[in-house]
Structure formats: C-alpha cells, structure tokens
C-alpha cells in the first residue's frame, strides 16, 4: 500500500511489487521534484529487473541502479528546475534461491523470522551517524529533530556512492517489509513486529499504513509486505505503487536499456 498521508499535498513515494523484485523509493528534494525522482527510479529499477529475469541479484541491482541514475540525470538535463532531485531506494531481488538487498537512503527493509523482527537496512542519515558514533541511543532516532537529514541518496551523479548490497539468508516462511520513513517515523519496531505477525500480508500492509495514519500521517506512507514461498516459477509483471502510477512519460526509454545484461 502507498498513501499520501494526512499532511502532504501529494505522494513522493513510489513502489513496485513483483515475484522476484520489490522496492520502495522515497523522493528527496520536495520542490526539486522528489516525486519524479522516486517514480523514475521505481520505473527504471523494476523494468530492468523484469528484463533480466531470474539472473544474479547483484548484477540485476547494479544494472538497475545504473539505469535509474542515468534516467534521473536525463530528467534534470531536460528541466533544470529539477536540479537537486534525488530519491532513496530500498530493493529486494531474488533469483529463485538467493535474495540480495540494494539500499541507499532512509527507507527501510525488515526481516521477520519466527516472530522476531530485524532491520536489515542501515539508514544513511545524520542521526544514524550519531548512533554509530555512540552519541545517540538507537531508540531516540525517531525523535531527533534532524532524523530526516539524508546523507546518501540516488541522484543523477554517475560518480555517486551507489547502493549498499547486502546478501540476505532466507528460508521458506520468512517475511520482509519494505517501507518509507512515513511509517518508521511514527510507528515503532514493537508495533511493526506485532502487525507483521498477521497471517495475511495484504492485511499487514494495510494495518501498518493505518497505524501511521492514526499516529498523525505527517508524511507519505508506503508499506510492502513480502513472503518467501517455495514453489514453481511465477510469471507476472508486478504492480506499481504511489507516484510512479501518477506520473507519465518521465523516463527516457534509451536510458533503461531493457534486456541488456
């Protein structure tokens, strides 16, 4: 689910859910077209991953991020009012047996196994830097006034730091949550774990979104709940969410390079 929330005038979150790739992107830049950056990244990453099929996850993520950066750069070149637009990206890619997380920014990925919740992404924020340096307690992250200062994101710079690649050990029955900070700024990990124990993933995503709305909904909220299943290959194009559904003609198709390894 992706919801505009109770305060923001429009949704700057984008998402995609498919059988072997899922992602959340949260636009950075506000007036500098954060929603276009997130939609561009979501389209470029999902299209590239679908074109590769069940290939090596690290290879897919690298190609997808390259396509996203090129597309954002072309978007800025076409309209200098978008200078400074950027986006977070938190994506899980599976080749049928392995799962790899690609992550940059402050959207998050969580892993639930046998009722125990673990955050598997690391926030690229000033507040997380303070936590790592021992200057701030982890529990105080969501209350710090600078919690939304993002130190790394995807923009149009081909020399940027890119994304963290994190192999994730999985087994059948595991559950993942990908979400924007519109959820985690307002709903703590205890509540997230409680909701993720619901049997139906669709219900879990809906209840998490509703929980953030009840807590004020001061930002856009995107929640994607994924279950690891064992079975035959699944054919399907997947579903787009949020800003990427609302914005047309934002990506130069030549920048995506579908079908190339």
Short mmCIF file of N, CA and C in Angstrom, two decimals, residues 138-257:
data_model
loop_
_atom_site.label_atom_id
_atom_site.label_comp_id
_atom_site.label_asym_id
_atom_site.label_seq_id
_atom_site.Cartn_x
_atom_site.Cartn_y
_atom_site.Cartn_z
N UNK A 138 19.92 4.36 20.00
CA UNK A 138 19.15 3.89 18.85
C UNK A 138 17.67 4.22 18.99
N UNK A 139 17.16 4.09 20.21
CA UNK A 139 15.73 4.31 20.45
C UNK A 139 15.33 5.77 20.25
N UNK A 140 16.29 6.68 20.25
CA UNK A 140 16.00 8.10 20.12
C UNK A 140 16.00 8.58 18.68
N UNK A 141 16.27 7.68 17.74
CA UNK A 141 16.37 8.10 16.34
C UNK A 141 15.11 8.79 15.84
N UNK A 142 13.96 8.19 16.13
CA UNK A 142 12.70 8.71 15.57
C UNK A 142 12.27 10.04 16.18
N UNK A 143 12.90 10.45 17.30
CA UNK A 143 12.51 11.70 17.97
C UNK A 143 13.49 12.84 17.71
N UNK A 144 14.61 12.54 17.09
CA UNK A 144 15.63 13.57 16.89
C UNK A 144 15.17 14.57 15.83
N UNK A 145 15.37 15.88 16.06
CA UNK A 145 14.89 16.88 15.10
C UNK A 145 15.56 16.79 13.73
N UNK A 146 16.73 16.15 13.63
CA UNK A 146 17.41 16.02 12.35
C UNK A 146 17.29 14.61 11.77
N UNK A 147 16.25 13.89 12.18
CA UNK A 147 16.11 12.49 11.76
C UNK A 147 15.93 12.33 10.25
N UNK A 148 15.48 13.37 9.57
CA UNK A 148 15.22 13.26 8.13
C UNK A 148 16.34 13.82 7.26
N UNK A 149 17.49 14.13 7.88
CA UNK A 149 18.64 14.60 7.10
C UNK A 149 19.33 13.38 6.48
N UNK A 150 19.17 13.21 5.18
CA UNK A 150 19.70 12.05 4.46
C UNK A 150 21.09 12.38 3.91
N UNK A 151 22.06 11.52 4.19
CA UNK A 151 23.43 11.75 3.76
C UNK A 151 23.74 11.12 2.40
N UNK A 152 22.99 10.10 2.04
CA UNK A 152 23.21 9.42 0.75
C UNK A 152 21.87 9.16 0.10
N UNK A 153 21.81 9.32 -1.22
CA UNK A 153 20.60 9.03 -1.97
C UNK A 153 20.99 8.81 -3.43
N UNK A 154 20.02 8.42 -4.25
CA UNK A 154 20.25 8.28 -5.68
C UNK A 154 19.91 9.59 -6.37
N UNK A 155 20.87 10.14 -7.09
CA UNK A 155 20.61 11.32 -7.90
C UNK A 155 21.19 11.07 -9.29
N UNK A 156 21.44 12.10 -10.03
CA UNK A 156 21.93 11.92 -11.38
C UNK A 156 23.44 11.86 -11.51
N UNK A 157 24.14 11.70 -10.40
CA UNK A 157 25.60 11.70 -10.42
C UNK A 157 26.12 10.29 -10.65
N UNK A 158 26.73 10.02 -11.82
CA UNK A 158 27.25 8.68 -12.08
C UNK A 158 28.43 8.32 -11.20
N UNK A 159 29.03 9.31 -10.53
CA UNK A 159 30.16 9.05 -9.64
C UNK A 159 29.72 8.93 -8.19
N UNK A 160 28.41 8.87 -7.95
CA UNK A 160 27.90 8.76 -6.59
C UNK A 160 28.26 7.44 -5.95
N UNK A 161 27.98 7.33 -4.66
CA UNK A 161 28.36 6.13 -3.90
C UNK A 161 27.51 4.91 -4.24
N UNK A 162 26.40 5.10 -4.92
CA UNK A 162 25.58 3.96 -5.28
C UNK A 162 24.82 3.40 -4.08
N UNK A 163 24.53 2.10 -4.15
CA UNK A 163 23.73 1.46 -3.09
C UNK A 163 24.57 0.42 -2.35
N UNK A 164 24.19 0.18 -1.10
CA UNK A 164 24.76 -0.93 -0.35
C UNK A 164 24.15 -2.23 -0.86
N UNK A 165 24.96 -3.25 -1.05
CA UNK A 165 24.48 -4.58 -1.44
C UNK A 165 24.64 -5.52 -0.26
N UNK A 166 23.51 -6.10 0.18
CA UNK A 166 23.50 -6.93 1.38
C UNK A 166 22.86 -8.28 1.06
N UNK A 167 23.64 -9.38 0.97
CA UNK A 167 23.02 -10.71 0.80
C UNK A 167 22.20 -11.05 2.04
N UNK A 168 21.03 -11.63 1.84
CA UNK A 168 20.12 -11.95 2.94
C UNK A 168 19.84 -13.45 2.93
N UNK A 169 20.17 -14.12 4.02
CA UNK A 169 19.88 -15.55 4.15
C UNK A 169 18.38 -15.71 4.40
N UNK A 170 17.72 -16.50 3.57
CA UNK A 170 16.27 -16.66 3.70
C UNK A 170 15.89 -18.13 3.72
N UNK A 171 14.70 -18.38 4.24
CA UNK A 171 14.11 -19.70 4.14
C UNK A 171 12.60 -19.54 4.03
N UNK A 172 11.96 -20.59 3.57
CA UNK A 172 10.52 -20.56 3.39
C UNK A 172 9.82 -20.16 4.69
N UNK A 173 8.86 -19.25 4.57
CA UNK A 173 8.14 -18.77 5.74
C UNK A 173 8.62 -17.44 6.26
N UNK A 174 9.79 -16.99 5.81
CA UNK A 174 10.28 -15.66 6.19
C UNK A 174 9.38 -14.58 5.60
N UNK A 175 9.36 -13.45 6.25
CA UNK A 175 8.58 -12.30 5.77
C UNK A 175 9.47 -11.06 5.77
N UNK A 176 9.28 -10.22 4.76
CA UNK A 176 10.02 -8.96 4.65
C UNK A 176 9.05 -7.79 4.62
N UNK A 177 9.51 -6.66 5.12
CA UNK A 177 8.81 -5.39 5.00
C UNK A 177 9.75 -4.39 4.37
N UNK A 178 9.32 -3.75 3.28
CA UNK A 178 9.98 -2.59 2.72
C UNK A 178 9.08 -1.39 2.98
N UNK A 179 9.64 -0.29 3.48
CA UNK A 179 8.77 0.83 3.84
C UNK A 179 9.52 2.15 3.76
N UNK A 180 8.77 3.22 3.57
CA UNK A 180 9.33 4.57 3.63
C UNK A 180 9.32 5.06 5.07
N UNK A 181 9.99 6.18 5.31
CA UNK A 181 10.08 6.67 6.69
C UNK A 181 8.77 7.28 7.17
N UNK A 182 7.79 7.39 6.29
CA UNK A 182 6.46 7.80 6.73
C UNK A 182 5.84 6.80 7.68
N UNK A 183 6.30 5.55 7.62
CA UNK A 183 5.89 4.55 8.60
C UNK A 183 6.80 4.59 9.83
N UNK A 184 8.10 4.48 9.63
CA UNK A 184 9.01 4.26 10.76
C UNK A 184 9.22 5.49 11.63
N UNK A 185 8.92 6.70 11.11
CA UNK A 185 9.00 7.89 11.96
C UNK A 185 7.87 7.91 12.98
N UNK A 186 6.78 7.18 12.72
CA UNK A 186 5.60 7.26 13.57
C UNK A 186 5.23 5.95 14.25
N UNK A 187 5.70 4.84 13.74
CA UNK A 187 5.33 3.52 14.28
C UNK A 187 6.60 2.81 14.69
N UNK A 188 6.70 2.40 15.96
CA UNK A 188 7.94 1.80 16.44
C UNK A 188 8.05 0.33 16.04
N UNK A 189 9.25 -0.21 16.24
CA UNK A 189 9.53 -1.58 15.81
C UNK A 189 8.66 -2.62 16.53
N UNK A 190 8.29 -2.33 17.78
CA UNK A 190 7.44 -3.27 18.52
C UNK A 190 6.09 -3.43 17.83
N UNK A 191 5.49 -2.30 17.45
CA UNK A 191 4.21 -2.34 16.75
C UNK A 191 4.36 -2.96 15.36
N UNK A 192 5.44 -2.62 14.66
CA UNK A 192 5.68 -3.20 13.34
C UNK A 192 5.75 -4.72 13.43
N UNK A 193 6.50 -5.24 14.39
CA UNK A 193 6.62 -6.69 14.55
C UNK A 193 5.27 -7.32 14.86
N UNK A 194 4.50 -6.67 15.71
CA UNK A 194 3.18 -7.19 16.07
C UNK A 194 2.29 -7.32 14.84
N UNK A 195 2.26 -6.29 14.01
CA UNK A 195 1.40 -6.31 12.83
C UNK A 195 1.90 -7.32 11.81
N UNK A 196 3.22 -7.43 11.66
CA UNK A 196 3.77 -8.36 10.67
C UNK A 196 3.49 -9.82 11.01
N UNK A 197 3.06 -10.08 12.23
CA UNK A 197 2.70 -11.45 12.60
C UNK A 197 1.31 -11.83 12.11
N UNK A 198 0.56 -10.88 11.57
CA UNK A 198 -0.73 -11.21 10.96
C UNK A 198 -0.50 -12.19 9.81
N UNK A 199 -1.41 -13.10 9.62
CA UNK A 199 -1.20 -14.16 8.63
C UNK A 199 -1.18 -13.62 7.21
N UNK A 200 -2.08 -12.72 6.89
CA UNK A 200 -2.22 -12.23 5.51
C UNK A 200 -1.32 -11.03 5.26
N UNK A 201 -0.44 -11.08 4.27
CA UNK A 201 0.46 -9.95 4.02
C UNK A 201 -0.27 -8.68 3.60
N UNK A 202 -1.38 -8.83 2.86
CA UNK A 202 -2.15 -7.65 2.45
C UNK A 202 -2.72 -6.94 3.67
N UNK A 203 -3.24 -7.72 4.62
CA UNK A 203 -3.78 -7.13 5.84
C UNK A 203 -2.68 -6.45 6.64
N UNK A 204 -1.50 -7.06 6.70
CA UNK A 204 -0.39 -6.47 7.44
C UNK A 204 0.00 -5.12 6.85
N UNK A 205 0.09 -5.04 5.53
CA UNK A 205 0.43 -3.76 4.89
C UNK A 205 -0.63 -2.70 5.17
N UNK A 206 -1.90 -3.11 5.14
CA UNK A 206 -2.99 -2.17 5.39
C UNK A 206 -2.99 -1.68 6.83
N UNK A 207 -2.78 -2.58 7.78
CA UNK A 207 -2.79 -2.19 9.19
C UNK A 207 -1.59 -1.30 9.53
N UNK A 208 -0.44 -1.61 8.96
CA UNK A 208 0.73 -0.74 9.18
C UNK A 208 0.47 0.67 8.66
N UNK A 209 -0.08 0.77 7.47
CA UNK A 209 -0.40 2.08 6.90
C UNK A 209 -1.40 2.82 7.77
N UNK A 210 -2.44 2.11 8.22
CA UNK A 210 -3.45 2.72 9.07
C UNK A 210 -2.85 3.16 10.40
N UNK A 211 -1.90 2.40 10.92
CA UNK A 211 -1.24 2.77 12.17
C UNK A 211 -0.50 4.09 12.03
N UNK A 212 0.18 4.29 10.90
CA UNK A 212 0.89 5.54 10.67
C UNK A 212 -0.09 6.70 10.50
N UNK A 213 -1.22 6.45 9.85
CA UNK A 213 -2.24 7.49 9.70
C UNK A 213 -2.81 7.89 11.06
N UNK A 214 -3.07 6.91 11.91
CA UNK A 214 -3.60 7.20 13.24
C UNK A 214 -2.60 7.99 14.08
N UNK A 215 -1.31 7.78 13.81
CA UNK A 215 -0.27 8.49 14.56
C UNK A 215 0.01 9.89 14.02
N UNK A 216 -0.75 10.30 13.03
CA UNK A 216 -0.61 11.66 12.50
C UNK A 216 -0.45 11.73 11.00
N UNK A 217 0.14 10.68 10.40
CA UNK A 217 0.28 10.63 8.95
C UNK A 217 0.93 11.86 8.36
N UNK A 218 2.02 12.33 8.99
CA UNK A 218 2.60 13.59 8.56
C UNK A 218 3.47 13.47 7.31
N UNK A 219 3.66 12.27 6.82
CA UNK A 219 4.45 12.05 5.60
C UNK A 219 3.73 11.00 4.77
N UNK A 220 4.18 10.84 3.52
CA UNK A 220 3.67 9.75 2.70
C UNK A 220 4.07 8.42 3.33
N UNK A 221 3.24 7.41 3.15
CA UNK A 221 3.45 6.10 3.78
C UNK A 221 3.40 5.02 2.71
N UNK A 222 4.45 4.24 2.61
CA UNK A 222 4.45 3.10 1.69
C UNK A 222 4.94 1.87 2.44
N UNK A 223 4.16 0.79 2.36
CA UNK A 223 4.47 -0.47 3.04
C UNK A 223 4.30 -1.62 2.05
N UNK A 224 5.34 -2.41 1.89
CA UNK A 224 5.29 -3.60 1.04
C UNK A 224 5.66 -4.79 1.90
N UNK A 225 4.76 -5.75 2.02
CA UNK A 225 4.99 -6.96 2.82
C UNK A 225 5.15 -8.14 1.86
N UNK A 226 6.24 -8.87 2.04
CA UNK A 226 6.62 -9.96 1.12
C UNK A 226 6.83 -11.24 1.90
N UNK A 227 6.32 -12.34 1.37
CA UNK A 227 6.54 -13.65 1.97
C UNK A 227 7.41 -14.51 1.08
N UNK A 228 8.32 -15.26 1.69
CA UNK A 228 9.17 -16.20 0.96
C UNK A 228 8.43 -17.53 0.85
N UNK A 229 8.19 -17.95 -0.38
CA UNK A 229 7.46 -19.19 -0.62
C UNK A 229 8.30 -20.13 -1.48
N UNK A 230 8.00 -21.41 -1.39
CA UNK A 230 8.69 -22.44 -2.17
C UNK A 230 7.70 -23.00 -3.18
N UNK A 231 8.04 -22.90 -4.45
CA UNK A 231 7.11 -23.39 -5.46
C UNK A 231 7.65 -23.17 -6.85
N UNK A 232 6.81 -23.37 -7.86
CA UNK A 232 7.25 -23.19 -9.25
C UNK A 232 7.49 -21.72 -9.56
N UNK A 233 8.20 -21.48 -10.66
CA UNK A 233 8.42 -20.11 -11.11
C UNK A 233 7.09 -19.41 -11.32
N UNK A 234 7.03 -18.15 -10.93
CA UNK A 234 5.81 -17.35 -11.04
C UNK A 234 5.98 -16.36 -12.18
N UNK A 235 5.00 -16.29 -13.05
CA UNK A 235 5.03 -15.35 -14.17
C UNK A 235 4.12 -14.18 -13.83
N UNK A 236 4.61 -12.97 -13.98
CA UNK A 236 3.80 -11.80 -13.69
C UNK A 236 4.62 -10.54 -13.79
N UNK A 237 3.99 -9.46 -14.21
CA UNK A 237 4.69 -8.20 -14.40
C UNK A 237 4.78 -7.38 -13.12
N UNK A 238 3.95 -7.68 -12.14
CA UNK A 238 4.01 -6.94 -10.89
C UNK A 238 3.10 -5.73 -10.88
N UNK A 239 3.20 -4.96 -9.78
CA UNK A 239 2.31 -3.83 -9.54
C UNK A 239 3.12 -2.61 -9.12
N UNK A 240 2.84 -1.47 -9.75
CA UNK A 240 3.45 -0.20 -9.39
C UNK A 240 2.59 0.48 -8.32
N UNK A 241 3.25 1.27 -7.46
CA UNK A 241 2.57 1.95 -6.37
C UNK A 241 3.00 3.41 -6.29
N UNK A 242 2.11 4.27 -5.79
CA UNK A 242 2.48 5.63 -5.44
C UNK A 242 2.69 6.54 -6.63
N UNK A 243 3.71 7.41 -6.53
CA UNK A 243 3.93 8.46 -7.51
C UNK A 243 4.17 7.92 -8.90
N UNK A 244 4.79 6.77 -9.01
CA UNK A 244 5.09 6.22 -10.33
C UNK A 244 3.82 5.88 -11.09
N UNK A 245 2.72 5.68 -10.38
CA UNK A 245 1.43 5.44 -11.05
C UNK A 245 0.81 6.74 -11.56
N UNK A 246 1.23 7.87 -11.00
CA UNK A 246 0.60 9.15 -11.30
C UNK A 246 1.35 9.97 -12.33
N UNK A 247 2.59 9.60 -12.61
CA UNK A 247 3.43 10.41 -13.49
C UNK A 247 3.73 9.63 -14.76
N UNK A 248 3.39 10.20 -15.89
CA UNK A 248 3.61 9.53 -17.17
C UNK A 248 4.76 10.20 -17.91
N UNK A 249 5.41 9.41 -18.79
CA UNK A 249 6.45 9.93 -19.68
C UNK A 249 7.59 10.60 -18.93
N UNK A 250 8.05 9.95 -17.85
CA UNK A 250 9.12 10.56 -17.06
C UNK A 250 10.47 9.94 -17.36
N UNK A 251 10.49 8.81 -18.05
CA UNK A 251 11.74 8.10 -18.25
C UNK A 251 12.07 8.04 -19.73
N UNK A 252 13.29 8.38 -20.06
CA UNK A 252 13.78 8.20 -21.42
C UNK A 252 14.06 6.71 -21.62
N UNK A 253 13.30 6.01 -22.49
CA UNK A 253 13.49 4.57 -22.62
C UNK A 253 14.91 4.16 -22.97
N UNK A 254 15.65 5.02 -23.67
CA UNK A 254 17.02 4.65 -24.04
C UNK A 254 17.92 4.54 -22.83
N UNK A 255 17.53 5.18 -21.72
CA UNK A 255 18.37 5.13 -20.52
C UNK A 255 18.17 3.85 -19.74
N UNK A 256 17.03 3.16 -19.96
CA UNK A 256 16.75 1.96 -19.20
C UNK A 256 17.47 0.74 -19.78
N UNK A 257 17.63 0.70 -21.09
CA UNK A 257 18.38 -0.38 -21.77
C UNK A 257 17.86 -1.75 -21.39
#
